[in-house]
mmCIF file of C-alpha atoms and ligand atoms in Angstrom:
data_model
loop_
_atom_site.group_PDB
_atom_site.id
_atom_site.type_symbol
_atom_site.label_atom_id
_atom_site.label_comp_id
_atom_site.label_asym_id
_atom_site.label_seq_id
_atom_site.Cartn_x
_atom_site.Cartn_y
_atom_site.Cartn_z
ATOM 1 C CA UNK A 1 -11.731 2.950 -89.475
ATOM 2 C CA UNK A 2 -12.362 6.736 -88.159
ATOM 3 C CA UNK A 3 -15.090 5.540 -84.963
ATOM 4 C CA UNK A 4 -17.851 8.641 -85.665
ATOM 5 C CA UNK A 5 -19.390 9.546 -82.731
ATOM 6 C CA UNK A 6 -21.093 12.740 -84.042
ATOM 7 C CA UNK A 7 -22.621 10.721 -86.591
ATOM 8 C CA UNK A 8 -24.110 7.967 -84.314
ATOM 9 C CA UNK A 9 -24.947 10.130 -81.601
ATOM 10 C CA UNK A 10 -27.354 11.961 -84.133
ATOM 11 C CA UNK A 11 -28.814 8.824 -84.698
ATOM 12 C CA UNK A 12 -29.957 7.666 -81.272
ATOM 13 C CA UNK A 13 -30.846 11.529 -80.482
ATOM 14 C CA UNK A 14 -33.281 11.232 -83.245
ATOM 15 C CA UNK A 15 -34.387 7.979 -82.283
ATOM 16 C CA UNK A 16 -34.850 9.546 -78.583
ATOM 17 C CA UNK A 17 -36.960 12.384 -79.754
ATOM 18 C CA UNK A 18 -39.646 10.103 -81.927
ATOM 19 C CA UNK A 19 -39.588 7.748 -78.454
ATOM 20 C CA UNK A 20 -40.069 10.563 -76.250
ATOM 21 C CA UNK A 21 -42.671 11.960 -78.723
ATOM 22 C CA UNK A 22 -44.372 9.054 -78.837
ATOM 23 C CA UNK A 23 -44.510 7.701 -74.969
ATOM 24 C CA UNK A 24 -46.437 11.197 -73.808
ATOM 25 C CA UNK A 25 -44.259 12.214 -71.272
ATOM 26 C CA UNK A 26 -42.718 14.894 -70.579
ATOM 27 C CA UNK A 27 -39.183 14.321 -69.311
ATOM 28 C CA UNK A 28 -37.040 16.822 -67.808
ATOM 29 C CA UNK A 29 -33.727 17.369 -66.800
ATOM 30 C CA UNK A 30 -32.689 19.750 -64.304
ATOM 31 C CA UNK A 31 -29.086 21.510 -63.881
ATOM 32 C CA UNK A 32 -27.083 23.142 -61.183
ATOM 33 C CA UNK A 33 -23.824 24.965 -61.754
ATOM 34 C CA UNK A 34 -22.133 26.706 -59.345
ATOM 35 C CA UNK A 35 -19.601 29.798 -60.168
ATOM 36 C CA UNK A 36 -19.326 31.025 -63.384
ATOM 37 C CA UNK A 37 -16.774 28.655 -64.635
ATOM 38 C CA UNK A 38 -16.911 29.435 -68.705
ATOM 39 C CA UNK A 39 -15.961 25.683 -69.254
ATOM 40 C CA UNK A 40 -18.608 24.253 -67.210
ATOM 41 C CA UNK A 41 -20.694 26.911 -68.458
ATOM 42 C CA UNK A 42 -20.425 26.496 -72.649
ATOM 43 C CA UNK A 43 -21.372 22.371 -71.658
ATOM 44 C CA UNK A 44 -24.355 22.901 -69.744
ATOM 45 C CA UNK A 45 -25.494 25.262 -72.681
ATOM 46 C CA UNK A 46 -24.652 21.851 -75.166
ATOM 47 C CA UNK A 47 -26.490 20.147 -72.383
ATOM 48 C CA UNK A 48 -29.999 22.061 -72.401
ATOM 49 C CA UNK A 49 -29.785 22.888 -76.111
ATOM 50 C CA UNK A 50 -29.605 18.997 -76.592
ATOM 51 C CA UNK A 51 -32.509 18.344 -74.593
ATOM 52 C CA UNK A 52 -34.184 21.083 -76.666
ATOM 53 C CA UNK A 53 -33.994 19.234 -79.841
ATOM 54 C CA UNK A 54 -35.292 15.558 -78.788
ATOM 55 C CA UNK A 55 -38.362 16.900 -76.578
ATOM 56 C CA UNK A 56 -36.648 17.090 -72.822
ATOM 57 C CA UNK A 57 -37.518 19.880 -70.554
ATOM 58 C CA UNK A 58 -34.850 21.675 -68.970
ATOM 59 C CA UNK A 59 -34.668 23.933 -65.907
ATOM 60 C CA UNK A 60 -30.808 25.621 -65.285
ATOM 61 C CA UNK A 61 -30.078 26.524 -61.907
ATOM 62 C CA UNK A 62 -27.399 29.365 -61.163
ATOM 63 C CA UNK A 63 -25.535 29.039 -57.926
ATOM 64 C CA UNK A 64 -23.196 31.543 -56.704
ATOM 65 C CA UNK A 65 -19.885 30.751 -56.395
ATOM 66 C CA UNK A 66 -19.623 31.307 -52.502
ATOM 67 C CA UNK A 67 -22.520 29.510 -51.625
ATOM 68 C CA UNK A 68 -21.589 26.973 -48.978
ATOM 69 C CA UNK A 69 -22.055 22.835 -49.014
ATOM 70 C CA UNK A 70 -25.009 22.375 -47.633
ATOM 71 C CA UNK A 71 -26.855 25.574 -49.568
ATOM 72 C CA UNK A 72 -25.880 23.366 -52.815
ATOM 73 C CA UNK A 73 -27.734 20.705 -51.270
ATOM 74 C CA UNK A 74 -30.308 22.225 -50.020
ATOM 75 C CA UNK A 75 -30.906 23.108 -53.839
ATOM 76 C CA UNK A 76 -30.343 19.448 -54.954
ATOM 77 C CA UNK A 77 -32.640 18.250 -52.301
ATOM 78 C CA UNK A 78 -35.661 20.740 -53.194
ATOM 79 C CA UNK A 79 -34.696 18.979 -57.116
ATOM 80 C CA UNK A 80 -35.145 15.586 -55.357
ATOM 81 C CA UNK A 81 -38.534 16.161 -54.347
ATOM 82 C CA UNK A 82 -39.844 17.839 -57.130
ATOM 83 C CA UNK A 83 -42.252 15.283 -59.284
ATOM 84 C CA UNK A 84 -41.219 16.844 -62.652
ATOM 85 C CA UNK A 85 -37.925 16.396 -62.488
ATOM 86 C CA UNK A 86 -36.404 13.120 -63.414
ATOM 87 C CA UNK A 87 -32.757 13.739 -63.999
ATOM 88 C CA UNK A 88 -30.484 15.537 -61.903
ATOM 89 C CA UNK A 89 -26.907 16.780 -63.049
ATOM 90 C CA UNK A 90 -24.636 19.268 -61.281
ATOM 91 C CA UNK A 91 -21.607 20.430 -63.309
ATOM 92 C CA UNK A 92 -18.015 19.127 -62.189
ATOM 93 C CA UNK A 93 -15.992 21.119 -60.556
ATOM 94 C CA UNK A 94 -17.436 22.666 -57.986
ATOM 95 C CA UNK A 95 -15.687 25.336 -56.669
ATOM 96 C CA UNK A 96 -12.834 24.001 -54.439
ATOM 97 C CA UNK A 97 -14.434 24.818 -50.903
ATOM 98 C CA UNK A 98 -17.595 22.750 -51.394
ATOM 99 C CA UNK A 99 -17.530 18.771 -50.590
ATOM 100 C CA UNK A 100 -18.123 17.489 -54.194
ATOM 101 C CA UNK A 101 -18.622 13.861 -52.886
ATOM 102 C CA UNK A 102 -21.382 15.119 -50.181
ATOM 103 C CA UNK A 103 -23.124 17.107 -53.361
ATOM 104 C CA UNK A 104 -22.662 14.074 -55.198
ATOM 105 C CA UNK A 105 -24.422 11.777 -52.807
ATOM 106 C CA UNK A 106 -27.172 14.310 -51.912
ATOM 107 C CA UNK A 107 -28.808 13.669 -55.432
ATOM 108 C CA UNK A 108 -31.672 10.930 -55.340
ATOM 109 C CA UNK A 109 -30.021 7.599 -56.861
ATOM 110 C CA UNK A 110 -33.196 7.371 -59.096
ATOM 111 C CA UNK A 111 -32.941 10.789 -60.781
ATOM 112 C CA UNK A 112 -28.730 10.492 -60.808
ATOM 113 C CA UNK A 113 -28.644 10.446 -64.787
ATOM 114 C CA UNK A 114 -25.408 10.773 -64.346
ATOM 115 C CA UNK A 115 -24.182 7.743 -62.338
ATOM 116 C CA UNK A 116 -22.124 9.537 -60.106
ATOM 117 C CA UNK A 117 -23.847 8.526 -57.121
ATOM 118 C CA UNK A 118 -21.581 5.661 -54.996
ATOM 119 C CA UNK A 119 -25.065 3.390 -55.219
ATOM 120 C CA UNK A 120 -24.603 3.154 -58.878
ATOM 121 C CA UNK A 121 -21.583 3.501 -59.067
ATOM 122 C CA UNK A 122 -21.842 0.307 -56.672
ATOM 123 C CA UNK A 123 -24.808 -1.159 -58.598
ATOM 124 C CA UNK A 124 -22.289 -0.968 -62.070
ATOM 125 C CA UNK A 125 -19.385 -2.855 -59.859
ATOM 126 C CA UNK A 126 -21.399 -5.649 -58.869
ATOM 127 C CA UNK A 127 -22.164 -6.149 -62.342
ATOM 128 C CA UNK A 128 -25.931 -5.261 -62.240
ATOM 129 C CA UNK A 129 -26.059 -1.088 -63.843
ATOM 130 C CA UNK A 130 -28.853 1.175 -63.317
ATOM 131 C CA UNK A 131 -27.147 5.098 -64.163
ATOM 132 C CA UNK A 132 -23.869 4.421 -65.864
ATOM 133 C CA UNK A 133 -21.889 7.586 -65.948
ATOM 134 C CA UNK A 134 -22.279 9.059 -69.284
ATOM 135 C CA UNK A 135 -19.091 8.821 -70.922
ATOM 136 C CA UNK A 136 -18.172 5.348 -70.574
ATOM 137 C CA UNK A 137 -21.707 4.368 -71.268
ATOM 138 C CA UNK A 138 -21.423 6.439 -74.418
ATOM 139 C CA UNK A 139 -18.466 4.657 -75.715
ATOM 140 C CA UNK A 140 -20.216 0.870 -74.921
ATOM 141 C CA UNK A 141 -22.875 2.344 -77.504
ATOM 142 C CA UNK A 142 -20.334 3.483 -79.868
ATOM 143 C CA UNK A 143 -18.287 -0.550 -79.617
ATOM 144 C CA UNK A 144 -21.837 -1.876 -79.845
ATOM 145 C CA UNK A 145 -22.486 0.150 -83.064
ATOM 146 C CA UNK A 146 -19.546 -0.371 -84.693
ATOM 147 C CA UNK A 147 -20.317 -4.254 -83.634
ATOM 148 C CA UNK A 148 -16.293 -4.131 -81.822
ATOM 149 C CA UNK A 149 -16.576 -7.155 -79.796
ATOM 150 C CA UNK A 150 -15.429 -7.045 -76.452
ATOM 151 C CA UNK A 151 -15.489 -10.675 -74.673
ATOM 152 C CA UNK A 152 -12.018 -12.238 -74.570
ATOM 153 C CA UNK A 153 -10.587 -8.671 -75.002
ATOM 154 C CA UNK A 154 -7.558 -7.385 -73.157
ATOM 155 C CA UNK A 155 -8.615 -3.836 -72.285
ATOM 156 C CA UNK A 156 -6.482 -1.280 -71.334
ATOM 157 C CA UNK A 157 -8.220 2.126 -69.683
ATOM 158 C CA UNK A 158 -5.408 4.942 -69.123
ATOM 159 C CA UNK A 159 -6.977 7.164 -66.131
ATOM 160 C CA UNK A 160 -8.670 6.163 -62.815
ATOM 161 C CA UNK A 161 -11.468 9.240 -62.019
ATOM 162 C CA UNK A 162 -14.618 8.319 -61.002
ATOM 163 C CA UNK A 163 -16.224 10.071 -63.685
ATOM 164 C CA UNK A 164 -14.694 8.135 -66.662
ATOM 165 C CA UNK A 165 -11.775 5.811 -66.001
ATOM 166 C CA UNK A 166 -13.422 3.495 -63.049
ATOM 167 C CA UNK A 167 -16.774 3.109 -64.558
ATOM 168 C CA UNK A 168 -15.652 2.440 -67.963
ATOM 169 C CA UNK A 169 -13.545 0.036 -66.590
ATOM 170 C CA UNK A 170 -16.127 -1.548 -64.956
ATOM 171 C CA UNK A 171 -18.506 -1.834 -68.100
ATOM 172 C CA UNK A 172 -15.625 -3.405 -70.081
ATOM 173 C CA UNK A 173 -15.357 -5.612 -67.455
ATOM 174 C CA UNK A 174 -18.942 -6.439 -67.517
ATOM 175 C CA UNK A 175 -18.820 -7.017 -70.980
ATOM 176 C CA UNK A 176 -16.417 -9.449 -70.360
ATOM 177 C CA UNK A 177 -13.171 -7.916 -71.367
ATOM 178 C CA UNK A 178 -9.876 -8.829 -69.147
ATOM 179 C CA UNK A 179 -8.992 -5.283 -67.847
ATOM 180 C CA UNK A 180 -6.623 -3.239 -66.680
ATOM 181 C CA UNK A 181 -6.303 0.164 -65.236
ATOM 182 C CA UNK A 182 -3.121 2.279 -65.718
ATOM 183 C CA UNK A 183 -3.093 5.862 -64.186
ATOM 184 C CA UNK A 184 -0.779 8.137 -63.331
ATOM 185 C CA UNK A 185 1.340 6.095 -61.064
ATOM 186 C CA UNK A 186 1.714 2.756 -62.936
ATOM 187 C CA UNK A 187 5.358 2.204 -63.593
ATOM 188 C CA UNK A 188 4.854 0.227 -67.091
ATOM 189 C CA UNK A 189 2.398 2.096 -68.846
ATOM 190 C CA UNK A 190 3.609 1.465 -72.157
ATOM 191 C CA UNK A 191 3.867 -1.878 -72.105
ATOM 192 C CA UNK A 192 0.178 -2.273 -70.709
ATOM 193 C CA UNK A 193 -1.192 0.239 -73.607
ATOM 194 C CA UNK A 194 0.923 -2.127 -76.067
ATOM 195 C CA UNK A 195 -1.274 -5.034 -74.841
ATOM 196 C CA UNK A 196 -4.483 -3.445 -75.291
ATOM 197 C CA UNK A 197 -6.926 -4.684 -78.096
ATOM 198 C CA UNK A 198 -8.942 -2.216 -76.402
ATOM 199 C CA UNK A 199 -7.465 0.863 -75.119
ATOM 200 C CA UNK A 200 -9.185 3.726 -73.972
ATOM 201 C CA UNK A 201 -7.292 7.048 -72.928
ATOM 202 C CA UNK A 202 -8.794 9.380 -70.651
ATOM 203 C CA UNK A 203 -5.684 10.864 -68.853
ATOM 204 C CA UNK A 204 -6.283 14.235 -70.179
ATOM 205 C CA UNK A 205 -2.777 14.948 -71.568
ATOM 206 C CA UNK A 206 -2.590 16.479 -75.114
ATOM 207 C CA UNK A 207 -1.385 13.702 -78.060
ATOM 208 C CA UNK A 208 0.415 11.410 -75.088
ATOM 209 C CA UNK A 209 -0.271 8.385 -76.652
ATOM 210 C CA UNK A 210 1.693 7.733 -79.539
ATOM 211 C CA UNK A 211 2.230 5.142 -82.082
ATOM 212 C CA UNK A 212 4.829 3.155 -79.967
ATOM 213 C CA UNK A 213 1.886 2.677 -77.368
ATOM 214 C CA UNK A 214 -0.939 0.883 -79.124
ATOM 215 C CA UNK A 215 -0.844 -2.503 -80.591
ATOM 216 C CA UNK A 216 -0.973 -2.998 -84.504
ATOM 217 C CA UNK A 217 -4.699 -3.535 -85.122
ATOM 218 C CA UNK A 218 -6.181 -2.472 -81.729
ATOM 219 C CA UNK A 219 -9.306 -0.232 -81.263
ATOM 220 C CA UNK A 220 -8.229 3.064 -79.802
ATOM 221 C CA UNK A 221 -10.921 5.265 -77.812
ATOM 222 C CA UNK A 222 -9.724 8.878 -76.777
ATOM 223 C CA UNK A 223 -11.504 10.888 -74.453
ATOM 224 C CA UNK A 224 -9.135 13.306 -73.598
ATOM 225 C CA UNK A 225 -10.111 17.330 -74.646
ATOM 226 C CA UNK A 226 -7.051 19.324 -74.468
ATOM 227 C CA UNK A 227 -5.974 21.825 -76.217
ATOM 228 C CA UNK A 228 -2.457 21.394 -78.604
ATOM 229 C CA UNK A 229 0.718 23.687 -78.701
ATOM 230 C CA UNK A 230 -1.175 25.696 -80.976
ATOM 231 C CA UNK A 231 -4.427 25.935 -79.348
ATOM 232 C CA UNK A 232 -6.650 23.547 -81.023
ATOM 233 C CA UNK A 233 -8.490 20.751 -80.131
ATOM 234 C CA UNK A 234 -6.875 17.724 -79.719
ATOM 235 C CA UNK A 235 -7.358 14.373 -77.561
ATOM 236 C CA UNK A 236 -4.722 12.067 -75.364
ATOM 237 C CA UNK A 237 -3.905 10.414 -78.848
ATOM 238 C CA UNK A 238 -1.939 11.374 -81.297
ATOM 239 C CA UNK A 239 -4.469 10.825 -84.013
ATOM 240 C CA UNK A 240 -2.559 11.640 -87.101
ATOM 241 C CA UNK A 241 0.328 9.589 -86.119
ATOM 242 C CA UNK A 242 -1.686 6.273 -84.775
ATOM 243 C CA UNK A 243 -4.428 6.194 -87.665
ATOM 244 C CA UNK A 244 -2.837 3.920 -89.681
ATOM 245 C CA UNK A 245 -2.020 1.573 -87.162
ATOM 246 C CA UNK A 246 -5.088 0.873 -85.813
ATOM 247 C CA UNK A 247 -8.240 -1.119 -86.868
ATOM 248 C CA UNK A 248 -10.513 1.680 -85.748
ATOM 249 C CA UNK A 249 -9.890 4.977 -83.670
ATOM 250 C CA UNK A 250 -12.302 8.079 -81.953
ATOM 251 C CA UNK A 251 -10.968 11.323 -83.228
ATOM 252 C CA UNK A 252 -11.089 14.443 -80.938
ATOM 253 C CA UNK A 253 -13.228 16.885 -81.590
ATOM 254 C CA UNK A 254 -16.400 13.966 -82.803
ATOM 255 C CA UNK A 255 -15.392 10.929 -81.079
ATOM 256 C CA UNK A 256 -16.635 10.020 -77.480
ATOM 257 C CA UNK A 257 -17.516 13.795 -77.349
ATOM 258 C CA UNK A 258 -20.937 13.611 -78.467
ATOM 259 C CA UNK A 259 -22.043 10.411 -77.510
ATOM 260 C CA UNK A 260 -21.682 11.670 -73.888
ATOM 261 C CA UNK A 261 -24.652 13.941 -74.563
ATOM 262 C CA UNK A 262 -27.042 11.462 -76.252
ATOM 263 C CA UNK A 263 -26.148 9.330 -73.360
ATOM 264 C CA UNK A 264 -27.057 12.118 -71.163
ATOM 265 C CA UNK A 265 -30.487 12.094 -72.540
ATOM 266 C CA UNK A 266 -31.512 8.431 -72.837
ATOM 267 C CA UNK A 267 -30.671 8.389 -69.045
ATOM 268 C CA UNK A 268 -32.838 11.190 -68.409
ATOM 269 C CA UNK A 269 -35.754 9.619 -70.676
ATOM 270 C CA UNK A 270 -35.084 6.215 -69.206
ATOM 271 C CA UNK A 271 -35.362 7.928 -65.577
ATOM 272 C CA UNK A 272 -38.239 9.876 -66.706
ATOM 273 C CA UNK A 273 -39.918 6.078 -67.924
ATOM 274 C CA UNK A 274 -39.825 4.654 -64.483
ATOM 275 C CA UNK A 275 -40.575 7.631 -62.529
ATOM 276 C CA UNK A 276 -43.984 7.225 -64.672
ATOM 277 C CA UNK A 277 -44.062 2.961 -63.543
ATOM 278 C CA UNK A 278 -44.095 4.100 -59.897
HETATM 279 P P1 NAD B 301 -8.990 13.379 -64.178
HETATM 280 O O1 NAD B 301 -7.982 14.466 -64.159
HETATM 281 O O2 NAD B 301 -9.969 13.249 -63.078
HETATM 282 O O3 NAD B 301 -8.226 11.975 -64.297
HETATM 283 C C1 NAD B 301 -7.095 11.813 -65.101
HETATM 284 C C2 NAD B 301 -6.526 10.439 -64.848
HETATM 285 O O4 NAD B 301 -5.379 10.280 -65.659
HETATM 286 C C3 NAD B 301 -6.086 10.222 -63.407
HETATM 287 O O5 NAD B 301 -6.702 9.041 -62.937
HETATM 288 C C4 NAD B 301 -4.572 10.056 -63.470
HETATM 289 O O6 NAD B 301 -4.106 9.055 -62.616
HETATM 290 C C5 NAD B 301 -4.353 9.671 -64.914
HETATM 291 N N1 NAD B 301 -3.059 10.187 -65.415
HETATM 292 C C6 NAD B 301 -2.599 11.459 -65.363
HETATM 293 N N2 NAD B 301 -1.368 11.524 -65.919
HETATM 294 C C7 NAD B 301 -1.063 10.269 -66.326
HETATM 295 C C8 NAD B 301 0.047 9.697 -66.951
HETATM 296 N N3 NAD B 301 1.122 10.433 -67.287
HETATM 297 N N4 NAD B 301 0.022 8.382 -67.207
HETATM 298 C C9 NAD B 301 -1.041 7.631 -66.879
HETATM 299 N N5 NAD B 301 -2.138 8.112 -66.267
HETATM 300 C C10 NAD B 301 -2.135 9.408 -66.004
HETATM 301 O O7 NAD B 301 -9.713 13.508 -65.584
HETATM 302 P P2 NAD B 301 -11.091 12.877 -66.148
HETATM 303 O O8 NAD B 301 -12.238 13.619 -65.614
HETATM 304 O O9 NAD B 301 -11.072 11.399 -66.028
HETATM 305 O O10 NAD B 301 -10.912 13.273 -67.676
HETATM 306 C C11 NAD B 301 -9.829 12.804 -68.437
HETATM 307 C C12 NAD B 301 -9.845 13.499 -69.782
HETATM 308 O O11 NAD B 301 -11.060 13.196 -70.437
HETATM 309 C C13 NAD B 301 -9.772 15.019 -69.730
HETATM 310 O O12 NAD B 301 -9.079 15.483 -70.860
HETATM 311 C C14 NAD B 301 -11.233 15.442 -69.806
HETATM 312 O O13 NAD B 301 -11.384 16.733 -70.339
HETATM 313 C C15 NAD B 301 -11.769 14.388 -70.737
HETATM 314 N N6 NAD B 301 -13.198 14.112 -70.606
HETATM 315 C C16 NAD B 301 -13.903 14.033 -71.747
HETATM 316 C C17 NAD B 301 -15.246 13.738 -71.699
HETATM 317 C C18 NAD B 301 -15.983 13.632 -72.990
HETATM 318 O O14 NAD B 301 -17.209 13.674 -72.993
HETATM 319 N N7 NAD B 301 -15.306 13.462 -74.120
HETATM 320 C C19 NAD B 301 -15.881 13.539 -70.484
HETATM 321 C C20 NAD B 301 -15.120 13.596 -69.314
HETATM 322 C C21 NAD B 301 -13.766 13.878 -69.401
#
């Protein structure tokens, strides 16, 4: 089974839009990028245009690359007291001179739509979420659509960042899978993947994971992007070669991809919800 994340994500964005339509607010998301990084530039575009289409407001904020720590927050914090805005993002990386962590923590917990924040990131590890980071949270929506159980699961998640392989980790664990974390010192990684009925890749290493590292039958998520030897696309898997192995599998581009920005945007409505409760 080919896991479509394009398709679902469509869903729930259209879903979104008739909520948001419906509730009479007017949510809005507001974004900071620093430099001119064309990576981090092309997803903040997919970013706004996304809010675009389901009703969310969204103010861009250019930085200059030199600006210093705390100018960046300085920026976030004038976000932070603004009553329109409910969800704050600032594109990773920032260049290498600023303190990403002190950025990070400068954003109001209750507009971090993106979960980055160490008191959700603390609320998620004591098993009681508010802002889940957006790409693990994505793929729990794409297990719970495709009705993969999880409970009694041995889980395997391949990377440790804050940013993908610690929360996911923790929301497998909260959905009571038996996990494990491999990264990029464990010494039996293959034998770990091989136990997975669950194993999610986000090492960032171009078709890594081959057949001889996923169990017969397993569900295989890939978040990897990377690019191949020839330039395209690709993900940590080795899709062509572990299809037919698995129950059900992510491709790269239209996986986890997508559901990372419909995530993105229920966190920003749900933020936008309780901003109006207060
Ligand atoms: P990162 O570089 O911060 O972390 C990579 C992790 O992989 C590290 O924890 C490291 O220990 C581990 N690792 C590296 N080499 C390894 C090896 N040989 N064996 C085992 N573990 C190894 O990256 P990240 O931000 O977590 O992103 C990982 C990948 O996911 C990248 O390709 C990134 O582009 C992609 N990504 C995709 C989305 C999406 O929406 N699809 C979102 C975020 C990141």
């Amino acid at each position: 089974m080919i896991i479509n994340g394009k398709e679902i994500s469509e869903k729930r964005l259209a879903v979104l839009k008739d909520e948001i339509s419906k509730s009479g607010l007017s949510p809005c998301l507001a974004t900071i990028i620093v430099g001119e990084d064309p990576a981090s530039q092309m997803y903040v575009r997919m970013k706004h245009k996304a809010c675009g289409e389901v009703g969310i407001k969204s103010a861009g904020i250019t930085l200059s690359s030199d600006l210093k720590t705390e100018e960046i927050i300085s920026e976030v914090s004038k976000l932070n007291s603004d009553p329109s805005v409910h969800g704050i993002l600032v594109q990773l990386p920032l260049p290498k001179h600023v303190d990403t962590r002190a950025v990070i923590t400068a954003v109001s917990p209750d507009k971090d739509v993106d979960g980055f924040h160490p008191y959700n990131s603390g609320l998620l590890f004591s098993g009681r979420p508010d802002f889940v980071p957006c790409t693990p949270g994505g793929i729990m929506t794409l297990l719970k659509e495709y009705k993969i159980k999880t409970a009694g699961k041995k889980a395997v998640v391949a990377g440790r960042s804050v940013d993908v392989g610690r929360p996911m980790a923790a929301l497998l664990l909260n959905a009571d899978a038996t996990v494990t974390i491999c990264h990029s010192k464990t010494s039996n990684l293959e034998e770990e993947m091989k136990s997975a009925d669950i194993l999610v890749s986000a090492i960032g290493k171009a078709k890594f994971v081959g057949p001889d590292m996923v169990k017969k039958g397993a569900v295989v998520i890939d978040v990897g992007i990377n690019r191949d030897e020839n330039g395209k696309l690709c993900g940590d898997v080795d899709f062509e070669a572990v299809r037919d192995k698995v129950y059900a599998i992510t491709p790269v581009p239209g996986g986890v991809g997508p559901m990372t920005i419909a995530t993105l945007m229920e966190n920003t409505f749900t933020s936008a919800k309780k901003h109006a409760e207060l």
